[in-house]
Amino acid sequence: MTTNDAPPALRIAGLHKSYGRPAVDGLDLLVRRGELYALLGPNGAGKTTTLRMVSGLVAPDIGRIEVLGIDLAQAPVEAKHRLAYLPDDPMLYGKLKPFEYLEFVAGLWGVDARAAEGRARALLDWLDLSQHAHELTEGFSRGMKQKLALAGALIHDPELLILDEPLTGLDAAAARQVKDLLLSHVAKGGTVILTTHILEVAERLAERIGIIRQGRLIAEGTLAELRERTSGASLEDVFLQLTAQP
Ligand SMILES: Nc1ncnc2c1ncn2[C@@H]1O[C@H](COP(=O)(O)OP(=O)(O)OP(=O)(O)O)[C@@H](O)[C@H]1O
Ligand SMILES: [Mg+2]
Protein backbone atom coordinates (compact mmCIF):
# COMPACT_ATOMS: atom_id res chain seq x y z
CA MET A 1 0.00 0.00 0.00
CA THR A 2 1.33 3.44 -0.88
CA THR A 3 1.87 6.01 1.78
CA ASN A 4 2.87 8.91 -0.47
CA ASP A 5 0.74 11.05 -2.73
CA ALA A 6 1.44 9.08 -5.90
CA PRO A 7 -1.65 8.80 -8.08
CA PRO A 8 -3.57 5.52 -7.96
CA ALA A 9 -2.88 2.78 -10.49
CA LEU A 10 -6.31 3.29 -12.00
CA ARG A 11 -9.02 5.86 -11.55
CA ILE A 12 -12.27 5.56 -13.47
CA ALA A 13 -14.96 8.20 -13.18
CA GLY A 14 -18.43 8.21 -14.70
CA LEU A 15 -17.64 5.66 -17.39
CA HIS A 16 -20.35 4.84 -19.91
CA LYS A 17 -20.37 2.61 -22.97
CA SER A 18 -23.45 1.56 -24.82
CA TYR A 19 -23.96 -0.96 -27.60
CA GLY A 20 -27.55 -0.07 -28.26
CA ARG A 21 -28.13 -0.74 -24.60
CA PRO A 22 -25.73 0.16 -21.79
CA ALA A 23 -22.81 -2.22 -21.24
CA VAL A 24 -21.03 0.05 -18.75
CA ASP A 25 -23.37 2.47 -17.08
CA GLY A 26 -21.76 5.08 -14.86
CA LEU A 27 -18.83 3.14 -13.46
CA ASP A 28 -16.53 4.64 -10.83
CA LEU A 29 -13.51 2.67 -9.72
CA LEU A 30 -10.25 3.30 -7.94
CA VAL A 31 -7.43 0.79 -7.73
CA ARG A 32 -4.40 1.62 -5.61
CA ARG A 33 -0.82 1.00 -6.58
CA GLY A 34 0.57 -2.31 -5.42
CA GLU A 35 -2.87 -3.81 -5.08
CA LEU A 36 -4.32 -7.00 -6.53
CA TYR A 37 -7.91 -6.12 -7.33
CA ALA A 38 -10.49 -8.63 -8.54
CA LEU A 39 -13.48 -7.55 -10.56
CA LEU A 40 -16.38 -9.96 -10.30
CA GLY A 41 -19.78 -9.91 -11.90
CA PRO A 42 -22.29 -12.07 -13.74
CA ASN A 43 -21.99 -12.77 -17.46
CA GLY A 44 -22.64 -9.59 -19.42
CA ALA A 45 -22.07 -7.30 -16.42
CA GLY A 46 -19.59 -5.15 -18.34
CA LYS A 47 -16.25 -6.41 -17.03
CA THR A 48 -14.59 -7.06 -20.38
CA THR A 49 -15.96 -3.84 -21.85
CA THR A 50 -14.48 -1.94 -18.90
CA LEU A 51 -11.06 -3.56 -19.28
CA ARG A 52 -11.09 -2.93 -23.03
CA MET A 53 -11.74 0.76 -22.40
CA VAL A 54 -8.98 0.95 -19.79
CA SER A 55 -6.60 -0.68 -22.26
CA GLY A 56 -7.48 1.84 -24.93
CA LEU A 57 -9.03 -0.70 -27.30
CA VAL A 58 -12.52 0.72 -27.06
CA ALA A 59 -13.37 4.39 -26.63
CA PRO A 60 -15.80 5.28 -23.84
CA ASP A 61 -18.97 7.18 -24.73
CA ILE A 62 -18.53 9.31 -21.62
CA GLY A 63 -16.18 9.20 -18.66
CA ARG A 64 -12.61 9.59 -17.61
CA ILE A 65 -9.87 6.99 -17.21
CA GLU A 66 -6.53 7.72 -15.57
CA VAL A 67 -3.73 5.17 -15.61
CA LEU A 68 -1.10 5.97 -12.97
CA GLY A 69 -2.25 9.57 -13.07
CA ILE A 70 -2.12 9.79 -16.88
CA ASP A 71 -5.34 10.70 -18.64
CA LEU A 72 -5.92 7.96 -21.20
CA ALA A 73 -7.81 10.25 -23.60
CA GLN A 74 -5.15 12.95 -23.50
CA ALA A 75 -1.98 10.84 -23.51
CA PRO A 76 -2.99 7.40 -24.78
CA VAL A 77 0.48 6.26 -25.85
CA GLU A 78 2.09 7.24 -22.56
CA ALA A 79 -0.71 5.61 -20.56
CA LYS A 80 -0.69 2.41 -22.60
CA HIS A 81 3.07 2.05 -22.17
CA ARG A 82 2.56 1.68 -18.44
CA LEU A 83 0.04 -1.15 -18.68
CA ALA A 84 -0.45 -4.55 -20.21
CA TYR A 85 -3.76 -6.10 -21.15
CA LEU A 86 -4.33 -9.82 -21.47
CA PRO A 87 -7.67 -10.39 -23.20
CA ASP A 88 -9.82 -13.41 -22.50
CA ASP A 89 -9.19 -14.63 -26.08
CA PRO A 90 -5.57 -13.68 -26.73
CA MET A 91 -4.34 -13.77 -30.30
CA LEU A 92 -0.97 -15.30 -31.09
CA TYR A 93 0.75 -15.60 -34.44
CA GLY A 94 0.61 -19.31 -35.24
CA LYS A 95 3.66 -19.34 -37.50
CA LEU A 96 5.93 -17.99 -34.78
CA LYS A 97 7.76 -19.92 -32.09
CA PRO A 98 7.53 -18.68 -28.49
CA PHE A 99 10.79 -16.72 -28.56
CA GLU A 100 9.96 -15.18 -31.92
CA TYR A 101 6.58 -14.15 -30.60
CA LEU A 102 8.05 -12.59 -27.47
CA GLU A 103 10.77 -10.82 -29.48
CA PHE A 104 8.11 -9.47 -31.79
CA VAL A 105 5.99 -8.16 -28.91
CA ALA A 106 9.07 -6.73 -27.18
CA GLY A 107 9.94 -4.94 -30.42
CA LEU A 108 6.51 -3.34 -30.52
CA TRP A 109 7.15 -1.94 -27.06
CA GLY A 110 10.66 -0.81 -27.96
CA VAL A 111 12.28 -3.08 -25.39
CA ASP A 112 16.05 -3.43 -25.86
CA ALA A 113 16.73 -6.75 -27.66
CA ARG A 114 19.18 -8.06 -25.10
CA ALA A 115 16.91 -7.23 -22.18
CA ALA A 116 13.99 -8.78 -24.05
CA GLU A 117 15.88 -12.02 -24.61
CA GLY A 118 16.70 -12.41 -20.93
CA ARG A 119 13.18 -11.59 -19.89
CA ALA A 120 11.67 -13.92 -22.48
CA ARG A 121 13.85 -16.77 -21.25
CA ALA A 122 12.90 -16.15 -17.63
CA LEU A 123 9.19 -15.94 -18.42
CA LEU A 124 9.19 -19.09 -20.55
CA ASP A 125 11.06 -20.90 -17.78
CA TRP A 126 8.70 -19.68 -15.11
CA LEU A 127 5.65 -20.67 -17.13
CA ASP A 128 7.11 -24.06 -18.00
CA LEU A 129 7.13 -23.38 -21.73
CA SER A 130 10.87 -23.70 -22.34
CA GLN A 131 10.58 -27.27 -23.56
CA HIS A 132 8.27 -26.03 -26.31
CA ALA A 133 10.62 -23.26 -27.41
CA HIS A 134 11.15 -24.82 -30.83
CA GLU A 135 7.51 -25.49 -31.66
CA LEU A 136 5.17 -23.25 -33.63
CA THR A 137 2.50 -21.75 -31.41
CA GLU A 138 -0.24 -22.96 -33.78
CA GLY A 139 0.27 -26.41 -32.26
CA PHE A 140 -0.02 -25.16 -28.70
CA SER A 141 -2.86 -26.25 -26.45
CA ARG A 142 -5.24 -23.61 -25.17
CA GLY A 143 -3.50 -23.35 -21.81
CA MET A 144 -0.05 -23.12 -23.42
CA LYS A 145 -1.30 -20.32 -25.67
CA GLN A 146 -2.72 -18.51 -22.66
CA LYS A 147 0.56 -18.75 -20.78
CA LEU A 148 2.52 -17.48 -23.77
CA ALA A 149 0.12 -14.57 -24.18
CA LEU A 150 0.66 -13.75 -20.50
CA ALA A 151 4.42 -13.81 -21.08
CA GLY A 152 3.85 -11.41 -23.98
CA ALA A 153 1.88 -9.10 -21.73
CA LEU A 154 4.73 -9.08 -19.19
CA ILE A 155 7.62 -8.64 -21.62
CA HIS A 156 7.81 -4.86 -21.29
CA ASP A 157 7.58 -5.04 -17.51
CA PRO A 158 4.38 -2.99 -17.16
CA GLU A 159 3.41 -1.45 -13.85
CA LEU A 160 -0.28 -2.17 -14.26
CA LEU A 161 -1.37 -5.61 -15.36
CA ILE A 162 -4.94 -6.00 -16.56
CA LEU A 163 -6.07 -9.57 -17.05
CA ASP A 164 -9.43 -10.81 -18.28
CA GLU A 165 -10.10 -14.26 -16.82
CA PRO A 166 -6.42 -15.25 -16.80
CA LEU A 167 -6.95 -18.60 -15.07
CA THR A 168 -9.80 -20.00 -17.12
CA GLY A 169 -8.72 -23.15 -18.92
CA LEU A 170 -5.43 -23.58 -17.07
CA ASP A 171 -4.57 -26.83 -15.33
CA ALA A 172 -3.80 -26.79 -11.62
CA ALA A 173 -0.05 -26.48 -12.10
CA ALA A 174 -0.35 -23.72 -14.69
CA ALA A 175 -2.88 -21.87 -12.54
CA ARG A 176 -0.45 -22.00 -9.64
CA GLN A 177 2.37 -20.67 -11.84
CA VAL A 178 0.24 -17.79 -13.02
CA LYS A 179 -1.01 -16.98 -9.51
CA ASP A 180 2.59 -16.96 -8.23
CA LEU A 181 3.58 -14.69 -11.08
CA LEU A 182 0.79 -12.24 -10.28
CA LEU A 183 1.63 -12.25 -6.58
CA SER A 184 5.28 -11.61 -7.35
CA HIS A 185 4.29 -8.70 -9.60
CA VAL A 186 2.39 -7.18 -6.69
CA ALA A 187 5.19 -7.96 -4.23
CA LYS A 188 7.53 -5.88 -6.44
CA GLY A 189 5.15 -2.93 -6.22
CA GLY A 190 3.19 -3.58 -9.42
CA THR A 191 -0.59 -3.56 -9.65
CA VAL A 192 -2.88 -6.30 -10.93
CA ILE A 193 -6.52 -5.99 -11.93
CA LEU A 194 -8.20 -9.19 -12.98
CA THR A 195 -11.63 -10.54 -13.68
CA THR A 196 -12.56 -14.05 -12.75
CA HIS A 197 -15.55 -16.32 -12.36
CA ILE A 198 -13.49 -18.54 -10.08
CA LEU A 199 -14.50 -17.05 -6.76
CA GLU A 200 -11.80 -18.99 -4.94
CA VAL A 201 -9.21 -17.07 -6.99
CA ALA A 202 -10.62 -13.73 -5.88
CA GLU A 203 -10.88 -15.01 -2.33
CA ARG A 204 -7.29 -16.24 -2.21
CA LEU A 205 -5.48 -13.58 -4.25
CA ALA A 206 -7.30 -10.29 -4.11
CA GLU A 207 -6.81 -7.61 -1.50
CA ARG A 208 -10.03 -5.98 -2.60
CA ILE A 209 -12.93 -7.24 -4.63
CA GLY A 210 -15.30 -5.15 -6.71
CA ILE A 211 -18.62 -6.54 -7.85
CA ILE A 212 -20.14 -5.20 -11.06
CA ARG A 213 -23.71 -5.66 -12.11
CA GLN A 214 -25.35 -4.10 -15.15
CA GLY A 215 -22.35 -1.90 -15.77
CA ARG A 216 -22.13 -0.43 -12.29
CA LEU A 217 -20.07 -1.14 -9.20
CA ILE A 218 -22.55 -2.43 -6.64
CA ALA A 219 -20.17 -3.51 -3.88
CA GLU A 220 -16.50 -3.26 -3.07
CA GLY A 221 -14.15 -4.15 -0.27
CA THR A 222 -12.02 -6.82 1.28
CA LEU A 223 -13.60 -10.21 1.57
CA ALA A 224 -14.24 -9.54 5.26
CA GLU A 225 -15.92 -6.22 4.47
CA LEU A 226 -18.13 -7.78 1.82
CA ARG A 227 -19.14 -10.53 4.22
CA GLU A 228 -20.04 -7.94 6.81
CA ARG A 229 -22.41 -6.25 4.36
CA THR A 230 -24.39 -9.42 3.88
CA SER A 231 -25.23 -12.36 6.01
CA GLY A 232 -23.29 -14.59 3.62
CA ALA A 233 -20.73 -16.99 4.93
CA SER A 234 -18.76 -17.56 1.74
CA LEU A 235 -17.84 -15.27 -1.12
CA GLU A 236 -20.18 -17.32 -3.27
CA ASP A 237 -23.07 -16.52 -0.92
CA VAL A 238 -22.10 -12.85 -0.89
CA PHE A 239 -21.76 -12.76 -4.66
CA LEU A 240 -25.06 -14.51 -5.32
CA GLN A 241 -26.89 -12.37 -2.81
CA LEU A 242 -25.51 -9.09 -4.20
CA THR A 243 -26.00 -9.96 -7.86
CA ALA A 244 -29.40 -11.58 -7.56
CA GLN A 245 -31.99 -10.05 -9.88
CA PRO A 246 -34.55 -7.93 -8.00
N1 LIG B 1 -18.69 -5.35 -29.37
C1 LIG B 1 -19.90 -5.45 -28.83
N2 LIG B 1 -21.03 -5.31 -29.58
C2 LIG B 1 -22.25 -5.40 -29.02
N3 LIG B 1 -22.47 -5.63 -27.73
C3 LIG B 1 -21.41 -5.78 -26.94
C4 LIG B 1 -20.08 -5.71 -27.43
N4 LIG B 1 -19.22 -5.90 -26.40
C5 LIG B 1 -19.98 -6.09 -25.32
N5 LIG B 1 -21.30 -6.01 -25.63
C6 LIG B 1 -22.42 -6.15 -24.67
O1 LIG B 1 -22.08 -5.46 -23.50
C7 LIG B 1 -22.52 -6.16 -22.35
C8 LIG B 1 -21.34 -6.40 -21.43
O2 LIG B 1 -20.48 -7.34 -22.02
P1 LIG B 1 -19.07 -7.72 -21.39
O3 LIG B 1 -18.38 -8.60 -22.36
O4 LIG B 1 -18.38 -6.48 -20.98
O5 LIG B 1 -19.50 -8.53 -20.10
P2 LIG B 1 -18.63 -9.37 -19.07
O6 LIG B 1 -18.93 -8.86 -17.72
O7 LIG B 1 -17.22 -9.38 -19.52
O8 LIG B 1 -19.28 -10.81 -19.21
P3 LIG B 1 -18.60 -12.27 -19.12
O9 LIG B 1 -18.56 -12.61 -17.67
O10 LIG B 1 -19.56 -13.14 -19.85
O11 LIG B 1 -17.27 -12.22 -19.76
C9 LIG B 1 -23.19 -7.43 -22.85
O12 LIG B 1 -24.58 -7.19 -22.90
C10 LIG B 1 -22.63 -7.58 -24.25
O13 LIG B 1 -23.56 -8.23 -25.09
MG1 LIG C 1 -15.92 -10.85 -20.06
Coordinates of C-alpha atoms and ligand atoms in Angstrom, one line a residue:
M1 CA 0.0 0.0 0.0
T2 CA 1.3 3.4 -0.9
T3 CA 1.9 6.0 1.8
N4 CA 2.9 8.9 -0.5
D5 CA 0.7 11.0 -2.7
A6 CA 1.4 9.1 -5.9
P7 CA -1.7 8.8 -8.1
P8 CA -3.6 5.5 -8.0
A9 CA -2.9 2.8 -10.5
L10 CA -6.3 3.3 -12.0
R11 CA -9.0 5.9 -11.6
I12 CA -12.3 5.6 -13.5
A13 CA -15.0 8.2 -13.2
G14 CA -18.4 8.2 -14.7
L15 CA -17.6 5.7 -17.4
H16 CA -20.3 4.8 -19.9
K17 CA -20.4 2.6 -23.0
S18 CA -23.4 1.6 -24.8
Y19 CA -24.0 -1.0 -27.6
G20 CA -27.6 -0.1 -28.3
R21 CA -28.1 -0.7 -24.6
P22 CA -25.7 0.2 -21.8
A23 CA -22.8 -2.2 -21.2
V24 CA -21.0 0.0 -18.8
D25 CA -23.4 2.5 -17.1
G26 CA -21.8 5.1 -14.9
L27 CA -18.8 3.1 -13.5
D28 CA -16.5 4.6 -10.8
L29 CA -13.5 2.7 -9.7
L30 CA -10.2 3.3 -7.9
V31 CA -7.4 0.8 -7.7
R32 CA -4.4 1.6 -5.6
R33 CA -0.8 1.0 -6.6
G34 CA 0.6 -2.3 -5.4
E35 CA -2.9 -3.8 -5.1
L36 CA -4.3 -7.0 -6.5
Y37 CA -7.9 -6.1 -7.3
A38 CA -10.5 -8.6 -8.5
L39 CA -13.5 -7.5 -10.6
L40 CA -16.4 -10.0 -10.3
G41 CA -19.8 -9.9 -11.9
P42 CA -22.3 -12.1 -13.7
N43 CA -22.0 -12.8 -17.5
G44 CA -22.6 -9.6 -19.4
A45 CA -22.1 -7.3 -16.4
G46 CA -19.6 -5.1 -18.3
K47 CA -16.2 -6.4 -17.0
T48 CA -14.6 -7.1 -20.4
T49 CA -16.0 -3.8 -21.8
T50 CA -14.5 -1.9 -18.9
L51 CA -11.1 -3.6 -19.3
R52 CA -11.1 -2.9 -23.0
M53 CA -11.7 0.8 -22.4
V54 CA -9.0 1.0 -19.8
S55 CA -6.6 -0.7 -22.3
G56 CA -7.5 1.8 -24.9
L57 CA -9.0 -0.7 -27.3
V58 CA -12.5 0.7 -27.1
A59 CA -13.4 4.4 -26.6
P60 CA -15.8 5.3 -23.8
D61 CA -19.0 7.2 -24.7
I62 CA -18.5 9.3 -21.6
G63 CA -16.2 9.2 -18.7
R64 CA -12.6 9.6 -17.6
I65 CA -9.9 7.0 -17.2
E66 CA -6.5 7.7 -15.6
V67 CA -3.7 5.2 -15.6
L68 CA -1.1 6.0 -13.0
G69 CA -2.2 9.6 -13.1
I70 CA -2.1 9.8 -16.9
D71 CA -5.3 10.7 -18.6
L72 CA -5.9 8.0 -21.2
A73 CA -7.8 10.2 -23.6
Q74 CA -5.2 13.0 -23.5
A75 CA -2.0 10.8 -23.5
P76 CA -3.0 7.4 -24.8
V77 CA 0.5 6.3 -25.8
E78 CA 2.1 7.2 -22.6
A79 CA -0.7 5.6 -20.6
K80 CA -0.7 2.4 -22.6
H81 CA 3.1 2.0 -22.2
R82 CA 2.6 1.7 -18.4
L83 CA 0.0 -1.2 -18.7
A84 CA -0.4 -4.5 -20.2
Y85 CA -3.8 -6.1 -21.2
L86 CA -4.3 -9.8 -21.5
P87 CA -7.7 -10.4 -23.2
D88 CA -9.8 -13.4 -22.5
D89 CA -9.2 -14.6 -26.1
P90 CA -5.6 -13.7 -26.7
M91 CA -4.3 -13.8 -30.3
L92 CA -1.0 -15.3 -31.1
Y93 CA 0.7 -15.6 -34.4
G94 CA 0.6 -19.3 -35.2
K95 CA 3.7 -19.3 -37.5
L96 CA 5.9 -18.0 -34.8
K97 CA 7.8 -19.9 -32.1
P98 CA 7.5 -18.7 -28.5
F99 CA 10.8 -16.7 -28.6
E100 CA 10.0 -15.2 -31.9
Y101 CA 6.6 -14.1 -30.6
L102 CA 8.1 -12.6 -27.5
E103 CA 10.8 -10.8 -29.5
F104 CA 8.1 -9.5 -31.8
V105 CA 6.0 -8.2 -28.9
A106 CA 9.1 -6.7 -27.2
G107 CA 9.9 -4.9 -30.4
L108 CA 6.5 -3.3 -30.5
W109 CA 7.1 -1.9 -27.1
G110 CA 10.7 -0.8 -28.0
V111 CA 12.3 -3.1 -25.4
D112 CA 16.1 -3.4 -25.9
A113 CA 16.7 -6.7 -27.7
R114 CA 19.2 -8.1 -25.1
A115 CA 16.9 -7.2 -22.2
A116 CA 14.0 -8.8 -24.1
E117 CA 15.9 -12.0 -24.6
G118 CA 16.7 -12.4 -20.9
R119 CA 13.2 -11.6 -19.9
A120 CA 11.7 -13.9 -22.5
R121 CA 13.9 -16.8 -21.3
A122 CA 12.9 -16.1 -17.6
L123 CA 9.2 -15.9 -18.4
L124 CA 9.2 -19.1 -20.5
D125 CA 11.1 -20.9 -17.8
W126 CA 8.7 -19.7 -15.1
L127 CA 5.6 -20.7 -17.1
D128 CA 7.1 -24.1 -18.0
L129 CA 7.1 -23.4 -21.7
S130 CA 10.9 -23.7 -22.3
Q131 CA 10.6 -27.3 -23.6
H132 CA 8.3 -26.0 -26.3
A133 CA 10.6 -23.3 -27.4
H134 CA 11.1 -24.8 -30.8
E135 CA 7.5 -25.5 -31.7
L136 CA 5.2 -23.2 -33.6
T137 CA 2.5 -21.8 -31.4
E138 CA -0.2 -23.0 -33.8
G139 CA 0.3 -26.4 -32.3
F140 CA 0.0 -25.2 -28.7
S141 CA -2.9 -26.3 -26.4
R142 CA -5.2 -23.6 -25.2
G143 CA -3.5 -23.3 -21.8
M144 CA -0.1 -23.1 -23.4
K145 CA -1.3 -20.3 -25.7
Q146 CA -2.7 -18.5 -22.7
K147 CA 0.6 -18.7 -20.8
L148 CA 2.5 -17.5 -23.8
A149 CA 0.1 -14.6 -24.2
L150 CA 0.7 -13.7 -20.5
A151 CA 4.4 -13.8 -21.1
G152 CA 3.8 -11.4 -24.0
A153 CA 1.9 -9.1 -21.7
L154 CA 4.7 -9.1 -19.2
I155 CA 7.6 -8.6 -21.6
H156 CA 7.8 -4.9 -21.3
D157 CA 7.6 -5.0 -17.5
P158 CA 4.4 -3.0 -17.2
E159 CA 3.4 -1.5 -13.8
L160 CA -0.3 -2.2 -14.3
L161 CA -1.4 -5.6 -15.4
I162 CA -4.9 -6.0 -16.6
L163 CA -6.1 -9.6 -17.1
D164 CA -9.4 -10.8 -18.3
E165 CA -10.1 -14.3 -16.8
P166 CA -6.4 -15.2 -16.8
L167 CA -6.9 -18.6 -15.1
T168 CA -9.8 -20.0 -17.1
G169 CA -8.7 -23.1 -18.9
L170 CA -5.4 -23.6 -17.1
D171 CA -4.6 -26.8 -15.3
A172 CA -3.8 -26.8 -11.6
A173 CA 0.0 -26.5 -12.1
A174 CA -0.4 -23.7 -14.7
A175 CA -2.9 -21.9 -12.5
R176 CA -0.5 -22.0 -9.6
Q177 CA 2.4 -20.7 -11.8
V178 CA 0.2 -17.8 -13.0
K179 CA -1.0 -17.0 -9.5
D180 CA 2.6 -17.0 -8.2
L181 CA 3.6 -14.7 -11.1
L182 CA 0.8 -12.2 -10.3
L183 CA 1.6 -12.3 -6.6
S184 CA 5.3 -11.6 -7.4
H185 CA 4.3 -8.7 -9.6
V186 CA 2.4 -7.2 -6.7
A187 CA 5.2 -8.0 -4.2
K188 CA 7.5 -5.9 -6.4
G189 CA 5.1 -2.9 -6.2
G190 CA 3.2 -3.6 -9.4
T191 CA -0.6 -3.6 -9.6
V192 CA -2.9 -6.3 -10.9
I193 CA -6.5 -6.0 -11.9
L194 CA -8.2 -9.2 -13.0
T195 CA -11.6 -10.5 -13.7
T196 CA -12.6 -14.0 -12.7
H197 CA -15.5 -16.3 -12.4
I198 CA -13.5 -18.5 -10.1
L199 CA -14.5 -17.1 -6.8
E200 CA -11.8 -19.0 -4.9
V201 CA -9.2 -17.1 -7.0
A202 CA -10.6 -13.7 -5.9
E203 CA -10.9 -15.0 -2.3
R204 CA -7.3 -16.2 -2.2
L205 CA -5.5 -13.6 -4.2
A206 CA -7.3 -10.3 -4.1
E207 CA -6.8 -7.6 -1.5
R208 CA -10.0 -6.0 -2.6
I209 CA -12.9 -7.2 -4.6
G210 CA -15.3 -5.2 -6.7
I211 CA -18.6 -6.5 -7.9
I212 CA -20.1 -5.2 -11.1
R213 CA -23.7 -5.7 -12.1
Q214 CA -25.3 -4.1 -15.2
G215 CA -22.3 -1.9 -15.8
R216 CA -22.1 -0.4 -12.3
L217 CA -20.1 -1.1 -9.2
I218 CA -22.6 -2.4 -6.6
A219 CA -20.2 -3.5 -3.9
E220 CA -16.5 -3.3 -3.1
G221 CA -14.2 -4.1 -0.3
T222 CA -12.0 -6.8 1.3
L223 CA -13.6 -10.2 1.6
A224 CA -14.2 -9.5 5.3
E225 CA -15.9 -6.2 4.5
L226 CA -18.1 -7.8 1.8
R227 CA -19.1 -10.5 4.2
E228 CA -20.0 -7.9 6.8
R229 CA -22.4 -6.3 4.4
T230 CA -24.4 -9.4 3.9
S231 CA -25.2 -12.4 6.0
G232 CA -23.3 -14.6 3.6
A233 CA -20.7 -17.0 4.9
S234 CA -18.8 -17.6 1.7
L235 CA -17.8 -15.3 -1.1
E236 CA -20.2 -17.3 -3.3
D237 CA -23.1 -16.5 -0.9
V238 CA -22.1 -12.8 -0.9
F239 CA -21.8 -12.8 -4.7
L240 CA -25.1 -14.5 -5.3
Q241 CA -26.9 -12.4 -2.8
L242 CA -25.5 -9.1 -4.2
T243 CA -26.0 -10.0 -7.9
A244 CA -29.4 -11.6 -7.6
Q245 CA -32.0 -10.1 -9.9
P246 CA -34.5 -7.9 -8.0
Ligands
LIG1 N1 -18.7 -5.3 -29.4 C1 -19.9 -5.5 -28.8 N2 -21.0 -5.3 -29.6 C2 -22.2 -5.4 -29.0 N3 -22.5 -5.6 -27.7 C3 -21.4 -5.8 -26.9 C4 -20.1 -5.7 -27.4 N4 -19.2 -5.9 -26.4 C5 -20.0 -6.1 -25.3 N5 -21.3 -6.0 -25.6 C6 -22.4 -6.1 -24.7 O1 -22.1 -5.5 -23.5 C7 -22.5 -6.2 -22.4 C8 -21.3 -6.4 -21.4 O2 -20.5 -7.3 -22.0 P1 -19.1 -7.7 -21.4 O3 -18.4 -8.6 -22.4 O4 -18.4 -6.5 -21.0 O5 -19.5 -8.5 -20.1 P2 -18.6 -9.4 -19.1 O6 -18.9 -8.9 -17.7 O7 -17.2 -9.4 -19.5 O8 -19.3 -10.8 -19.2 P3 -18.6 -12.3 -19.1 O9 -18.6 -12.6 -17.7 O10 -19.6 -13.1 -19.8 O11 -17.3 -12.2 -19.8 C9 -23.2 -7.4 -22.9 O12 -24.6 -7.2 -22.9 C10 -22.6 -7.6 -24.3 O13 -23.6 -8.2 -25.1
MG2 MG -15.9 -10.8 -20.1

